[in-house]
């Protein structure tokens, strides 16, 4: 069975690129464009992995990560930030918000897919939780 991946991304071009890539590798993709839609979709669909942009309209990815981690039904879903942020301290801010890791934009297809496979592999056995 294909893994189901929720992408939270407000930029249409980035969303298209990531969706296309994941589809091409056989993943089932669902998309949300803001944090409210993302939470509703995550609770309803229980994806195997969540990919989340950091700069989003409304609350943003950092706040969304805290909400996902506070939800018993979503707590153990692998959560990966996809972000262009490159400032010193962002890595710590992202990880301490509850993300398992992050991928930097721009996306490089081969390494991106390898990263996704890696995070799907930790599903249910992350020693942090
Ligand atoms: Mn954005």
mmCIF file of C-alpha atoms and ligand atoms in Angstrom:
data_model
loop_
_atom_site.group_PDB
_atom_site.id
_atom_site.type_symbol
_atom_site.label_atom_id
_atom_site.label_comp_id
_atom_site.label_asym_id
_atom_site.label_seq_id
_atom_site.Cartn_x
_atom_site.Cartn_y
_atom_site.Cartn_z
ATOM 1 C CA UNK A 1 0.000 0.000 0.000
ATOM 2 C CA UNK A 2 1.249 3.464 -0.871
ATOM 3 C CA UNK A 3 2.201 5.746 1.956
ATOM 4 C CA UNK A 4 -0.088 8.762 2.331
ATOM 5 C CA UNK A 5 1.623 12.105 2.660
ATOM 6 C CA UNK A 6 0.069 15.403 3.693
ATOM 7 C CA UNK A 7 1.791 18.492 2.288
ATOM 8 C CA UNK A 8 1.161 21.872 3.867
ATOM 9 C CA UNK A 9 2.390 24.560 1.486
ATOM 10 C CA UNK A 10 0.965 27.937 0.500
ATOM 11 C CA UNK A 11 3.139 28.477 -2.562
ATOM 12 C CA UNK A 12 1.430 26.925 -5.620
ATOM 13 C CA UNK A 13 4.693 26.291 -7.477
ATOM 14 C CA UNK A 14 6.370 24.549 -4.556
ATOM 15 C CA UNK A 15 3.227 22.541 -3.925
ATOM 16 C CA UNK A 16 3.129 21.452 -7.547
ATOM 17 C CA UNK A 17 6.790 20.428 -7.604
ATOM 18 C CA UNK A 18 6.611 18.411 -4.388
ATOM 19 C CA UNK A 19 3.265 16.803 -5.299
ATOM 20 C CA UNK A 20 4.511 15.858 -8.744
ATOM 21 C CA UNK A 21 7.649 14.306 -7.331
ATOM 22 C CA UNK A 22 5.882 12.303 -4.631
ATOM 23 C CA UNK A 23 3.240 11.121 -7.093
ATOM 24 C CA UNK A 24 5.931 10.052 -9.516
ATOM 25 C CA UNK A 25 7.432 7.855 -6.789
ATOM 26 C CA UNK A 26 4.077 6.268 -6.024
ATOM 27 C CA UNK A 27 3.053 8.158 -2.908
ATOM 28 C CA UNK A 28 -0.488 9.282 -2.284
ATOM 29 C CA UNK A 29 -0.499 13.038 -1.796
ATOM 30 C CA UNK A 30 -2.962 15.350 -0.099
ATOM 31 C CA UNK A 31 -2.444 19.068 0.251
ATOM 32 C CA UNK A 32 -3.439 21.873 2.587
ATOM 33 C CA UNK A 33 -2.649 25.548 2.100
ATOM 34 C CA UNK A 34 -2.990 26.875 5.619
ATOM 35 C CA UNK A 35 -2.702 25.565 9.161
ATOM 36 C CA UNK A 36 -6.443 25.336 9.849
ATOM 37 C CA UNK A 37 -7.071 23.236 6.773
ATOM 38 C CA UNK A 38 -3.972 21.201 7.584
ATOM 39 C CA UNK A 39 -5.124 20.269 11.083
ATOM 40 C CA UNK A 40 -8.600 19.281 9.902
ATOM 41 C CA UNK A 41 -7.142 17.169 7.120
ATOM 42 C CA UNK A 42 -4.518 15.541 9.358
ATOM 43 C CA UNK A 43 -7.144 14.566 11.953
ATOM 44 C CA UNK A 44 -9.488 13.185 9.309
ATOM 45 C CA UNK A 45 -6.942 11.390 7.112
ATOM 46 C CA UNK A 46 -4.214 10.287 9.551
ATOM 47 C CA UNK A 47 -1.387 10.565 7.000
ATOM 48 C CA UNK A 48 1.773 8.458 7.275
ATOM 49 C CA UNK A 49 3.955 11.567 6.998
ATOM 50 C CA UNK A 50 3.415 15.314 7.141
ATOM 51 C CA UNK A 51 5.574 17.738 5.148
ATOM 52 C CA UNK A 52 5.175 21.306 6.303
ATOM 53 C CA UNK A 53 6.305 24.687 5.021
ATOM 54 C CA UNK A 54 7.348 27.049 7.830
ATOM 55 C CA UNK A 55 6.148 30.381 6.474
ATOM 56 C CA UNK A 56 2.413 29.927 6.098
ATOM 57 C CA UNK A 57 -0.528 32.324 6.281
ATOM 58 C CA UNK A 58 -2.063 32.503 9.749
ATOM 59 C CA UNK A 59 -0.236 30.692 12.510
ATOM 60 C CA UNK A 60 2.689 29.324 10.509
ATOM 61 C CA UNK A 61 4.458 25.997 10.583
ATOM 62 C CA UNK A 62 6.069 26.313 14.011
ATOM 63 C CA UNK A 63 2.722 26.776 15.743
ATOM 64 C CA UNK A 64 1.171 24.027 13.643
ATOM 65 C CA UNK A 65 3.906 21.618 14.747
ATOM 66 C CA UNK A 66 3.066 22.284 18.409
ATOM 67 C CA UNK A 67 -0.604 21.596 17.727
ATOM 68 C CA UNK A 68 0.143 18.361 15.926
ATOM 69 C CA UNK A 69 2.411 17.199 18.742
ATOM 70 C CA UNK A 70 -0.233 18.118 21.336
ATOM 71 C CA UNK A 71 -2.832 15.932 19.600
ATOM 72 C CA UNK A 72 -2.698 12.321 20.860
ATOM 73 C CA UNK A 73 -3.966 11.046 17.502
ATOM 74 C CA UNK A 74 -1.215 12.830 15.552
ATOM 75 C CA UNK A 75 1.644 12.829 18.042
ATOM 76 C CA UNK A 76 3.555 9.974 16.429
ATOM 77 C CA UNK A 77 3.185 10.999 12.773
ATOM 78 C CA UNK A 78 6.597 11.876 11.286
ATOM 79 C CA UNK A 79 6.665 15.632 10.729
ATOM 80 C CA UNK A 80 9.210 17.173 8.368
ATOM 81 C CA UNK A 81 9.682 20.877 7.707
ATOM 82 C CA UNK A 82 10.305 22.021 4.144
ATOM 83 C CA UNK A 83 11.801 25.434 4.405
ATOM 84 C CA UNK A 84 13.918 28.050 2.712
ATOM 85 C CA UNK A 85 14.879 29.524 6.060
ATOM 86 C CA UNK A 86 18.614 29.326 6.501
ATOM 87 C CA UNK A 87 19.317 31.616 9.397
ATOM 88 C CA UNK A 88 21.426 30.490 12.336
ATOM 89 C CA UNK A 89 19.135 29.103 15.000
ATOM 90 C CA UNK A 90 16.351 28.030 12.668
ATOM 91 C CA UNK A 91 17.316 24.395 12.847
ATOM 92 C CA UNK A 92 16.994 24.425 16.634
ATOM 93 C CA UNK A 93 13.748 26.388 16.461
ATOM 94 C CA UNK A 94 12.285 23.890 14.000
ATOM 95 C CA UNK A 95 13.379 20.809 15.925
ATOM 96 C CA UNK A 96 12.295 22.159 19.292
ATOM 97 C CA UNK A 97 8.848 22.923 17.845
ATOM 98 C CA UNK A 98 8.334 19.196 17.347
ATOM 99 C CA UNK A 99 9.555 18.568 13.818
ATOM 100 C CA UNK A 100 11.533 15.372 13.293
ATOM 101 C CA UNK A 101 13.729 17.095 10.754
ATOM 102 C CA UNK A 102 13.744 19.416 7.805
ATOM 103 C CA UNK A 103 14.456 19.629 4.101
ATOM 104 C CA UNK A 104 15.819 22.835 2.580
ATOM 105 C CA UNK A 105 14.358 24.459 -0.508
ATOM 106 C CA UNK A 106 15.102 24.282 -3.337
ATOM 107 C CA UNK A 107 14.195 20.602 -3.519
ATOM 108 C CA UNK A 108 16.641 18.191 -5.168
ATOM 109 C CA UNK A 109 14.577 15.205 -6.355
ATOM 110 C CA UNK A 110 16.933 12.303 -5.539
ATOM 111 C CA UNK A 111 17.946 13.399 -2.070
ATOM 112 C CA UNK A 112 14.412 14.577 -1.325
ATOM 113 C CA UNK A 113 12.914 11.157 -2.051
ATOM 114 C CA UNK A 114 15.634 9.423 -0.029
ATOM 115 C CA UNK A 115 14.836 11.716 2.888
ATOM 116 C CA UNK A 116 11.121 10.955 2.599
ATOM 117 C CA UNK A 117 11.803 7.217 2.593
ATOM 118 C CA UNK A 118 13.934 7.631 5.696
ATOM 119 C CA UNK A 119 11.220 9.444 7.612
ATOM 120 C CA UNK A 120 8.551 6.965 6.547
ATOM 121 C CA UNK A 121 10.841 4.258 7.894
ATOM 122 C CA UNK A 122 10.838 5.721 11.406
ATOM 123 C CA UNK A 123 7.029 5.671 11.532
ATOM 124 C CA UNK A 124 5.946 4.230 14.855
ATOM 125 C CA UNK A 125 9.427 3.665 16.181
ATOM 126 C CA UNK A 126 10.781 7.113 16.876
ATOM 127 C CA UNK A 127 12.644 6.807 20.206
ATOM 128 C CA UNK A 128 11.859 10.447 21.014
ATOM 129 C CA UNK A 129 8.215 9.571 21.656
HETATM 130 MN MN1 LIG B 1 5.217 29.516 2.487
#
